[in-house]
Coordinates of C-alpha atoms in Angstrom, one line a residue:
Chain A
N529 CA 12.3 -3.6 -16.3
A530 CA 12.3 -5.5 -13.0
G531 CA 10.8 -2.8 -10.8
V532 CA 10.7 -4.0 -7.1
T533 CA 12.0 -7.5 -6.4
Q534 CA 11.4 -9.3 -3.2
T535 CA 13.1 -12.5 -2.1
P536 CA 12.2 -15.0 -0.9
K537 CA 8.6 -15.4 -2.0
F538 CA 7.8 -17.9 0.8
Q539 CA 9.5 -18.7 4.1
V540 CA 8.7 -20.8 7.1
L541 CA 10.6 -20.1 10.3
K542 CA 10.6 -21.5 13.8
T543 CA 10.0 -19.2 16.8
G544 CA 13.2 -17.5 17.8
Q545 CA 15.0 -17.8 14.4
S546 CA 16.2 -14.7 12.6
M547 CA 16.1 -13.9 8.9
T548 CA 16.4 -11.1 6.4
L549 CA 13.8 -10.3 3.8
Q550 CA 15.4 -8.8 0.7
C551 CA 14.1 -5.9 -1.4
A552 CA 15.7 -4.3 -4.4
Q553 CA 14.5 -1.7 -6.9
D554 CA 16.1 -0.6 -10.2
M555 CA 14.2 2.7 -10.6
N556 CA 16.6 4.9 -8.6
H557 CA 13.8 5.7 -6.2
E558 CA 14.8 7.5 -3.0
Y559 CA 11.8 6.4 -0.9
M560 CA 11.4 2.8 0.1
S561 CA 9.2 1.2 2.7
W562 CA 8.1 -2.1 4.2
Y563 CA 4.5 -3.0 5.0
R564 CA 2.9 -6.0 6.5
Q565 CA -0.5 -7.1 5.3
D566 CA -2.8 -9.0 7.7
P567 CA -6.5 -9.9 7.0
G568 CA -8.9 -7.1 7.8
M569 CA -6.1 -4.7 8.8
G570 CA -4.9 -3.4 5.4
L571 CA -1.2 -2.5 5.1
R572 CA 0.7 -1.3 8.1
L573 CA 3.9 0.5 7.8
I574 CA 6.9 -1.1 9.5
H575 CA 9.9 1.0 8.5
Y576 CA 10.7 3.4 5.7
S577 CA 13.6 5.2 4.2
V578 CA 13.8 8.6 2.4
G579 CA 17.3 7.8 1.1
A580 CA 20.5 6.0 1.6
G581 CA 21.5 6.2 5.2
I582 CA 18.2 7.5 6.4
T583 CA 15.5 5.3 8.0
D584 CA 12.6 5.8 10.4
Q585 CA 10.0 3.8 12.1
G586 CA 6.5 3.3 10.9
E587 CA 3.4 2.1 12.8
V588 CA 4.6 -1.4 13.8
P589 CA 8.4 -1.4 14.0
N590 CA 8.9 -3.7 17.1
G591 CA 10.8 -6.8 16.3
Y592 CA 12.1 -5.5 12.9
N593 CA 15.3 -3.8 11.9
V594 CA 16.3 -2.0 8.7
S595 CA 19.2 -0.3 7.1
R596 CA 19.7 1.5 3.8
S597 CA 23.3 1.4 2.6
T598 CA 22.5 1.8 -1.1
T599 CA 19.7 3.4 -3.0
E600 CA 18.7 0.1 -4.5
D601 CA 18.4 -2.2 -1.5
F602 CA 16.3 -2.0 1.6
P603 CA 16.5 -5.3 3.6
L604 CA 14.1 -6.0 6.5
R605 CA 15.5 -8.1 9.4
L606 CA 13.5 -10.1 11.8
L607 CA 15.6 -10.3 15.0
S608 CA 13.8 -13.2 16.8
A609 CA 10.8 -14.4 14.9
A610 CA 7.5 -14.7 16.8
P611 CA 4.2 -16.3 15.6
S612 CA 2.6 -12.8 15.6
Q613 CA 5.0 -11.9 12.8
T614 CA 3.3 -14.4 10.5
S615 CA 2.1 -12.2 7.7
V616 CA 2.6 -11.1 4.1
Y617 CA 5.4 -8.5 3.8
F618 CA 5.5 -6.0 1.0
C619 CA 8.3 -3.7 -0.1
A620 CA 7.5 -0.5 -2.0
S621 CA 9.4 2.3 -3.6
S622 CA 8.7 5.7 -5.2
N623 CA 10.4 8.9 -6.2
R624 CA 9.0 10.7 -3.2
E625 CA 7.1 9.4 -0.2
W626 CA 3.8 11.0 -1.4
Q627 CA 4.0 9.8 -5.0
P628 CA 2.5 6.5 -6.3
Q629 CA 4.3 3.6 -4.8
H630 CA 5.6 0.6 -6.8
F631 CA 5.1 -2.7 -4.9
G632 CA 6.9 -6.0 -5.0
D633 CA 4.9 -9.2 -5.1
G634 CA 5.4 -9.9 -1.4
T635 CA 7.0 -12.4 0.9
R636 CA 4.7 -14.8 2.6
L637 CA 6.2 -15.6 6.0
S638 CA 5.0 -18.2 8.5
I639 CA 6.4 -18.5 12.0
L640 CA 5.7 -21.8 13.7
Chain B
A532 CA -5.4 11.3 14.5
Q533 CA -4.6 10.8 10.8
S534 CA -6.6 7.9 9.3
V535 CA -8.4 6.5 6.4
A536 CA -11.6 4.4 6.6
Q537 CA -13.1 2.0 4.1
P538 CA -16.5 1.3 5.6
E539 CA -17.4 -1.8 3.4
D540 CA -15.5 -5.0 3.7
Q541 CA -17.0 -6.2 0.5
V542 CA -19.0 -4.8 -2.4
N543 CA -21.0 -7.0 -4.8
V544 CA -22.0 -5.7 -8.2
A545 CA -23.3 -7.3 -11.4
E546 CA -21.2 -7.0 -14.5
G547 CA -22.2 -4.0 -16.5
N548 CA -23.5 -2.1 -13.5
P549 CA -21.8 1.0 -12.0
L550 CA -19.7 0.4 -9.0
T551 CA -18.6 2.6 -6.0
V552 CA -16.0 1.7 -3.4
K553 CA -16.1 4.2 -0.5
C554 CA -13.3 5.9 1.3
T555 CA -13.2 8.6 4.0
Y556 CA -10.1 10.2 5.5
S557 CA -8.9 12.4 8.3
V558 CA -5.6 14.3 7.9
S559 CA -4.2 17.6 8.8
G560 CA -3.5 19.9 5.9
N561 CA -4.3 19.3 2.3
P562 CA -5.0 15.6 1.6
Y563 CA -3.0 13.6 -1.0
L564 CA -5.3 10.6 -1.8
F565 CA -4.6 7.4 -3.6
W566 CA -6.4 4.2 -4.8
Y567 CA -4.6 0.9 -5.3
V568 CA -5.8 -2.5 -6.4
Q569 CA -4.4 -5.9 -5.4
Y570 CA -5.0 -9.1 -7.4
P571 CA -4.4 -12.5 -5.7
N572 CA -0.8 -13.2 -4.8
R573 CA 0.4 -9.9 -6.1
G574 CA 1.5 -6.6 -4.8
L575 CA -0.6 -3.4 -4.9
Q576 CA -0.9 -1.6 -8.2
F577 CA -1.5 2.2 -8.4
L578 CA -4.8 3.2 -9.9
L579 CA -5.1 7.0 -9.4
K580 CA -4.4 9.9 -7.1
Y581 CA -5.7 13.3 -6.1
I582 CA -3.3 16.0 -5.1
T583 CA -4.9 19.2 -6.4
G584 CA -7.2 20.4 -9.2
D585 CA -10.4 18.8 -10.5
N586 CA -12.4 16.9 -8.0
L587 CA -13.0 14.1 -10.5
V588 CA -9.8 12.2 -11.1
K589 CA -9.5 9.6 -13.9
G590 CA -7.2 6.6 -13.6
S591 CA -6.3 3.3 -15.0
Y592 CA -8.7 0.6 -16.3
G593 CA -11.6 3.1 -16.6
F594 CA -11.7 3.9 -12.9
E595 CA -12.3 7.4 -11.5
A596 CA -12.6 8.9 -8.1
E597 CA -14.4 11.9 -6.7
F598 CA -12.8 14.0 -4.1
N599 CA -15.3 15.7 -1.8
K600 CA -13.6 18.1 0.7
S601 CA -16.7 18.8 2.8
Q602 CA -17.4 15.1 3.3
T603 CA -13.7 14.2 3.5
S604 CA -14.4 11.4 1.0
F605 CA -12.6 10.0 -2.0
H606 CA -14.9 7.3 -3.4
L607 CA -13.7 5.1 -6.3
K608 CA -16.1 4.6 -9.2
K609 CA -16.5 2.9 -12.5
P610 CA -19.5 3.3 -14.9
S611 CA -19.6 -0.3 -16.0
A612 CA -18.0 -3.1 -14.0
L613 CA -16.2 -6.0 -15.4
V614 CA -15.7 -9.5 -13.9
S615 CA -12.0 -8.8 -14.2
D616 CA -12.3 -5.9 -11.8
S617 CA -12.8 -8.3 -9.0
A618 CA -10.0 -7.7 -6.6
L619 CA -9.1 -6.0 -3.3
Y620 CA -9.1 -2.2 -3.4
F621 CA -7.2 0.0 -1.0
C622 CA -7.6 3.7 -0.3
A623 CA -4.5 5.6 1.1
V624 CA -3.8 9.1 2.3
R625 CA -0.6 10.9 2.9
A626 CA 0.2 11.6 6.5
I627 CA 2.9 13.9 7.9
S628 CA 4.6 12.6 10.9
G629 CA 8.0 13.3 12.4
G630 CA 8.9 15.6 9.5
Y631 CA 8.4 12.9 6.9
N632 CA 5.5 12.0 4.6
K633 CA 4.1 8.5 4.7
L634 CA 1.1 6.7 3.4
I635 CA -1.7 5.4 5.6
F636 CA -3.8 2.6 4.1
G637 CA -7.4 1.6 4.7
A638 CA -8.3 -1.9 5.6
G639 CA -9.3 -2.7 2.0
T640 CA -12.6 -3.5 0.3
R641 CA -13.1 -6.6 -1.7
L642 CA -14.9 -6.0 -4.9
A643 CA -16.8 -9.0 -6.4
V644 CA -18.3 -8.5 -9.9
H645 CA -20.7 -11.3 -10.8
P646 CA -21.4 -12.3 -14.4

C-alpha cells in the first residue's frame, strides 16, 4: 500500500525556473493538500482540494498553482521560483478535510 | 483569529519519566484537535484526535492527550518516555474558512528523551 507518494524527493532550482511537484495517493481520498515546512513556523497550508475539479487557496498561495483533474493526483506548480520558496513541501490526503491526514515523505526544494 | 500555539520549542525529559507537550488553541465552534509526530526526513504521522466524547484521548505508541475546554488546551502526554519518542510533535486544529474545513498547525515542539 503506497499511501501518498511525492516526487521528486530533492530538487535544486535556479531563480526564475518553473517546476511541478508531483503528489499521488492510492487511497481514494477526496481531500488533498499541500503544505510547506519552514524552521520555527510549523506547516503552512499552500493550496487544498476537496475533490476533483475543486481547489482553494490556503495561507500562503502566492507563487504556487494547483489543479485537480483526478482524485489520485494533486500537482503543485511553482511558476517562477524564488529563494523564499526554499522549503520542504508536504502533500497530504484524507477522507475528509477534518479527518487524520496521511502525509508523503516530502520534497526538499532549494532555490538558488 | 483561529490559531494553535505550542509554547515550548523543545522539551527535554529523561527516559522513563512522564512527558507533556503543550498545545493551546483558538477556534470558533467546537474544536477538532489533532497530534502528529514527525521523525527525521519523514512526513507527519497521525497520533490521536479529539472530536467529541471523553476528554482523555488515547492514541498510538502509548500517547494520550487531555482536552480541557475551559483552558482551551490539548496537551500531549505519555506516562513513561522512551528514547525512541524523540521527534518533532505538532498540534493541529480544524479551522473553518470560506466554507471549507482545513487544518492549522502549531510551530512544533521538539521532544528530546535522554537515556
